[in-house]
Short mmCIF file of C-alpha atoms in Angstrom, two decimals:
data_model
loop_
_atom_site.label_atom_id
_atom_site.label_comp_id
_atom_site.label_asym_id
_atom_site.label_seq_id
_atom_site.Cartn_x
_atom_site.Cartn_y
_atom_site.Cartn_z
CA UNK A 1 25.92 36.62 -11.45
CA UNK A 2 23.89 34.61 -8.93
CA UNK A 3 22.87 32.09 -11.62
CA UNK A 4 26.45 31.56 -12.81
CA UNK A 5 27.67 31.12 -9.22
CA UNK A 6 24.92 28.60 -8.45
CA UNK A 7 25.72 26.54 -11.55
CA UNK A 8 29.47 26.70 -10.88
CA UNK A 9 29.12 25.40 -7.33
CA UNK A 10 26.99 22.51 -8.60
CA UNK A 11 30.06 20.29 -9.01
CA UNK A 12 28.49 17.72 -11.36
CA UNK A 13 27.23 20.49 -13.68
CA UNK A 14 30.59 22.30 -13.60
CA UNK A 15 32.58 19.15 -14.41
CA UNK A 16 30.27 18.24 -17.30
CA UNK A 17 30.44 21.76 -18.79
CA UNK A 18 34.26 21.73 -18.66
CA UNK A 19 34.40 18.16 -20.05
CA UNK A 20 32.33 19.35 -23.02
CA UNK A 21 35.31 21.49 -24.12
CA UNK A 22 37.48 18.42 -24.71
CA UNK A 23 35.42 17.22 -27.68
CA UNK A 24 34.34 20.53 -29.21
CA UNK A 25 34.38 21.10 -32.97
CA UNK A 26 34.33 24.26 -35.07
CA UNK A 27 30.52 24.42 -35.16
CA UNK A 28 30.30 24.58 -31.36
CA UNK A 29 32.91 27.24 -30.60
CA UNK A 30 30.35 30.05 -30.55
CA UNK A 31 27.81 28.18 -28.40
CA UNK A 32 26.80 29.34 -24.93
CA UNK A 33 27.69 25.91 -23.55
CA UNK A 34 31.23 26.23 -24.88
CA UNK A 35 31.66 29.74 -23.47
CA UNK A 36 30.23 28.66 -20.12
CA UNK A 37 32.67 25.74 -19.98
CA UNK A 38 35.53 28.13 -20.76
CA UNK A 39 34.41 30.47 -17.97
CA UNK A 40 34.17 27.62 -15.44
CA UNK A 41 37.60 26.30 -16.46
CA UNK A 42 39.05 29.78 -16.03
CA UNK A 43 37.55 30.13 -12.55
CA UNK A 44 38.71 26.66 -11.54
CA UNK A 45 42.29 27.38 -12.64
CA UNK A 46 42.64 30.44 -10.39
CA UNK A 47 45.26 29.95 -7.67
CA UNK A 48 43.73 32.47 -5.28
CA UNK A 49 40.83 31.46 -3.02
CA UNK A 50 39.14 34.86 -3.43
CA UNK A 51 38.89 37.24 -6.33
CA UNK A 52 36.67 38.11 -9.27
CA UNK A 53 36.49 37.63 -13.04
CA UNK A 54 34.66 39.58 -15.71
CA UNK A 55 32.96 37.07 -18.08
CA UNK A 56 33.34 39.26 -21.19
CA UNK A 57 33.36 36.42 -23.75
CA UNK A 58 30.35 34.74 -22.16
CA UNK A 59 28.38 38.03 -22.04
CA UNK A 60 29.27 38.75 -25.67
CA UNK A 61 27.92 35.37 -26.81
CA UNK A 62 24.86 35.70 -24.58
CA UNK A 63 23.95 39.03 -26.17
CA UNK A 64 24.28 37.48 -29.63
CA UNK A 65 22.09 34.56 -28.60
CA UNK A 66 19.26 36.66 -27.13
CA UNK A 67 18.52 40.36 -27.69
CA UNK A 68 16.78 40.49 -24.30
CA UNK A 69 20.19 40.41 -22.62
CA UNK A 70 21.80 42.81 -25.08
CA UNK A 71 21.67 45.90 -22.86
CA UNK A 72 22.86 47.09 -19.47
CA UNK A 73 19.42 46.90 -17.82
CA UNK A 74 18.75 44.54 -14.93
CA UNK A 75 17.17 41.27 -16.08
CA UNK A 76 15.21 38.63 -14.22
CA UNK A 77 17.58 35.91 -12.97
CA UNK A 78 14.91 33.21 -13.34
CA UNK A 79 14.31 34.08 -17.01
CA UNK A 80 18.07 34.02 -17.60
CA UNK A 81 18.39 30.61 -15.93
CA UNK A 82 15.58 29.12 -18.02
CA UNK A 83 16.99 30.50 -21.27
CA UNK A 84 20.53 29.35 -20.44
CA UNK A 85 19.54 25.81 -19.44
CA UNK A 86 17.32 25.34 -22.52
CA UNK A 87 20.06 26.61 -24.82
CA UNK A 88 22.70 24.41 -23.16
CA UNK A 89 20.41 21.37 -23.30
CA UNK A 90 19.80 21.92 -27.03
CA UNK A 91 23.55 22.16 -27.66
CA UNK A 92 24.20 18.99 -25.64
CA UNK A 93 21.47 17.16 -27.59
CA UNK A 94 23.03 18.14 -30.91
CA UNK A 95 26.37 16.81 -29.70
CA UNK A 96 24.80 13.56 -28.48
CA UNK A 97 22.86 13.04 -31.73
CA UNK A 98 25.98 13.71 -33.80
CA UNK A 99 27.95 11.18 -31.76
CA UNK A 100 25.12 8.66 -32.05
CA UNK A 101 24.92 9.12 -35.83
CA UNK A 102 28.66 8.59 -36.24
CA UNK A 103 28.40 5.24 -34.47
CA UNK A 104 25.63 3.96 -36.77
CA UNK A 105 26.52 2.29 -40.06
CA UNK A 106 23.49 3.60 -41.97
CA UNK A 107 22.34 6.81 -40.26
CA UNK A 108 20.04 7.80 -43.11
CA UNK A 109 17.88 4.75 -42.48
CA UNK A 110 17.66 5.14 -38.71
CA UNK A 111 14.80 6.98 -36.98
CA UNK A 112 15.36 10.27 -35.16
CA UNK A 113 15.91 8.85 -31.70
CA UNK A 114 15.36 10.96 -28.60
CA UNK A 115 18.59 11.38 -26.67
CA UNK A 116 19.08 12.26 -23.02
CA UNK A 117 21.87 14.63 -22.04
CA UNK A 118 23.94 15.23 -18.92
CA UNK A 119 21.96 18.44 -18.32
CA UNK A 120 18.76 16.41 -17.99
CA UNK A 121 20.48 13.76 -15.84
CA UNK A 122 21.49 16.43 -13.33
CA UNK A 123 18.67 19.01 -13.32
CA UNK A 124 15.54 17.56 -14.96
CA UNK A 125 12.63 16.26 -12.92
CA UNK A 126 9.02 15.35 -13.68
CA UNK A 127 5.66 16.72 -12.56
CA UNK A 128 2.21 15.21 -12.90
CA UNK A 129 -0.52 17.72 -13.68
CA UNK A 130 -3.80 16.25 -12.38
CA UNK A 131 -7.29 17.55 -13.11
CA UNK A 132 -10.42 16.07 -11.49
CA UNK A 133 -13.92 16.98 -12.67
CA UNK A 134 -16.21 17.42 -9.64
CA UNK A 135 -19.26 16.40 -11.70
CA UNK A 136 -18.26 13.09 -13.28
CA UNK A 137 -15.13 12.62 -11.11
CA UNK A 138 -13.05 11.80 -14.18
CA UNK A 139 -9.33 12.36 -13.56
CA UNK A 140 -6.88 13.36 -16.27
CA UNK A 141 -3.12 13.37 -15.70
CA UNK A 142 -0.30 14.70 -17.82
CA UNK A 143 3.40 14.27 -17.10
CA UNK A 144 5.60 17.34 -17.57
CA UNK A 145 9.34 17.93 -17.47
CA UNK A 146 10.95 20.71 -15.44
CA UNK A 147 14.39 22.18 -14.79
CA UNK A 148 13.21 24.31 -11.86
CA UNK A 149 10.16 24.84 -9.66
CA UNK A 150 8.68 28.24 -8.81
CA UNK A 151 7.29 28.19 -5.26
CA UNK A 152 5.41 30.77 -3.18
CA UNK A 153 6.89 31.82 0.14
CA UNK A 154 5.29 32.96 3.40
CA UNK A 155 6.61 34.25 6.71
CA UNK A 156 8.49 31.77 8.93
CA UNK A 157 8.55 29.08 6.27
CA UNK A 158 10.85 26.34 5.01
CA UNK A 159 11.58 24.66 1.68
CA UNK A 160 9.59 21.59 2.80
CA UNK A 161 6.57 23.79 3.57
CA UNK A 162 6.93 25.57 0.21
CA UNK A 163 6.91 22.24 -1.62
CA UNK A 164 3.84 21.07 0.31
CA UNK A 165 2.08 24.28 -0.68
CA UNK A 166 3.20 23.74 -4.30
CA UNK A 167 1.45 20.37 -4.32
CA UNK A 168 -1.75 21.66 -2.67
CA UNK A 169 -5.10 21.33 -4.44
CA UNK A 170 -6.53 24.32 -6.32
CA UNK A 171 -10.31 24.59 -6.80
CA UNK A 172 -11.49 25.83 -10.20
CA UNK A 173 -14.86 27.56 -9.91
CA UNK A 174 -16.97 30.43 -11.29
CA UNK A 175 -15.10 32.12 -14.16
CA UNK A 176 -12.21 29.67 -13.83
CA UNK A 177 -14.05 26.43 -14.57
CA UNK A 178 -12.43 23.51 -16.37
CA UNK A 179 -13.71 22.11 -19.69
CA UNK A 180 -14.34 18.43 -19.08
CA UNK A 181 -14.12 16.26 -22.20
CA UNK A 182 -16.30 13.58 -20.58
CA UNK A 183 -19.09 16.00 -19.65
CA UNK A 184 -18.60 18.09 -22.79
CA UNK A 185 -18.94 21.40 -20.95
CA UNK A 186 -17.37 23.63 -18.29
CA UNK A 187 -17.39 22.12 -14.83
CA UNK A 188 -16.00 22.84 -11.40
CA UNK A 189 -12.77 20.93 -10.90
CA UNK A 190 -9.79 20.29 -8.66
CA UNK A 191 -6.31 20.94 -10.03
CA UNK A 192 -3.13 19.60 -8.48
CA UNK A 193 0.54 19.59 -9.43
CA UNK A 194 2.38 16.61 -7.98
CA UNK A 195 6.12 16.04 -8.01
CA UNK A 196 6.54 12.70 -9.74
CA UNK A 197 10.34 12.47 -9.79
CA UNK A 198 12.90 14.84 -8.30
CA UNK A 199 16.15 15.53 -10.18
CA UNK A 200 19.59 14.84 -8.71
CA UNK A 201 19.93 18.58 -8.06
CA UNK A 202 16.69 20.46 -7.40
CA UNK A 203 16.58 24.09 -8.55
CA UNK A 204 14.01 26.26 -6.78
CA UNK A 205 12.83 29.74 -7.72
CA UNK A 206 11.46 31.54 -4.65
CA UNK A 207 8.70 33.99 -5.60
CA UNK A 208 9.96 36.95 -3.61
CA UNK A 209 7.74 39.48 -5.37
CA UNK A 210 4.00 39.58 -4.73
CA UNK A 211 1.34 42.02 -5.88
CA UNK A 212 0.00 44.01 -2.93
CA UNK A 213 -3.43 45.48 -3.70
CA UNK A 214 -3.12 48.10 -0.97
CA UNK A 215 0.05 49.47 -2.58
CA UNK A 216 -1.08 48.94 -6.15
CA UNK A 217 2.25 47.36 -7.10
CA UNK A 218 4.50 44.37 -6.51
CA UNK A 219 6.49 44.34 -3.27
CA UNK A 220 9.52 42.27 -2.31
CA UNK A 221 8.99 39.64 0.40
CA UNK A 222 12.05 39.67 2.72
CA UNK A 223 11.08 36.41 4.44
CA UNK A 224 13.68 33.97 5.65
CA UNK A 225 13.30 30.49 4.11
CA UNK A 226 14.93 27.63 6.01
CA UNK A 227 16.36 24.90 3.82
CA UNK A 228 18.29 21.64 4.26
CA UNK A 229 21.20 20.62 2.02
CA UNK A 230 19.37 17.38 1.24
CA UNK A 231 15.64 16.71 0.92
#
C-alpha cells in the first residue's frame, strides 16, 4: 500500500503509467504496468477527495507474476518496490523496442540497440563503486545503476546525514580483504560508494531494522529522520 501511494503521488510517474494505456496492444493487457496504469487512472477519476479502493485486478496480476506475493502474509515493501520497478521497466523497454523496430525500414539488419524508458528517466540514478588497494594504491571504479538507495539511520538524523554516511569510506581488513589484480593477492583496501548522478526523483529505503546482539534479534529503529522536499 505504501509503495503504490508513493508511486501515485509521484506525478511524473503517475502520468507516464496512465499514458501507457493509450497505446496498449493485446500482448500488454496482462502486464503489471498496464494494471498499475489502470489503477492510477481509476484513483485519479474519483470525484471524492477521500476514500479507498481495493486493487483486486492489480493484486491478481501481481500474484501471477511472482509467487512470493501469492499469499496473505506480510511482505517487505522494499522487495516489492524493486520487483515492481524492474518488471515495469522491462515492459516499457519492450514497448520502446517495438516502436523503434516499426520505424526502421529493415529491422532484421539493425543491431539490438539499448533503449531508455520513462521509468529510467524519472527514477534511475548512477553510483560509482570505488576500490583502492592500500598496498599499490591502485584505484578501480565501476559505474552502477540504481532505482533506490538503502541508507542506515541513526538517532536525531536527517536525509543529508544519511547520504553522507552512505558515501563514507569502508576499510577492508583481516578476513574481509580485497583481491587486488595488480598485486595478485589479497590486500587491505578502502571501499567507497559515491553518488555519481541523482535521478529526477530519488527513492530512499530507510533501514529501520537492525540486528541487536543483546536481544539476539532484529529490532525496529523508531528514529525520526528529517528530510527536505528538494536536495
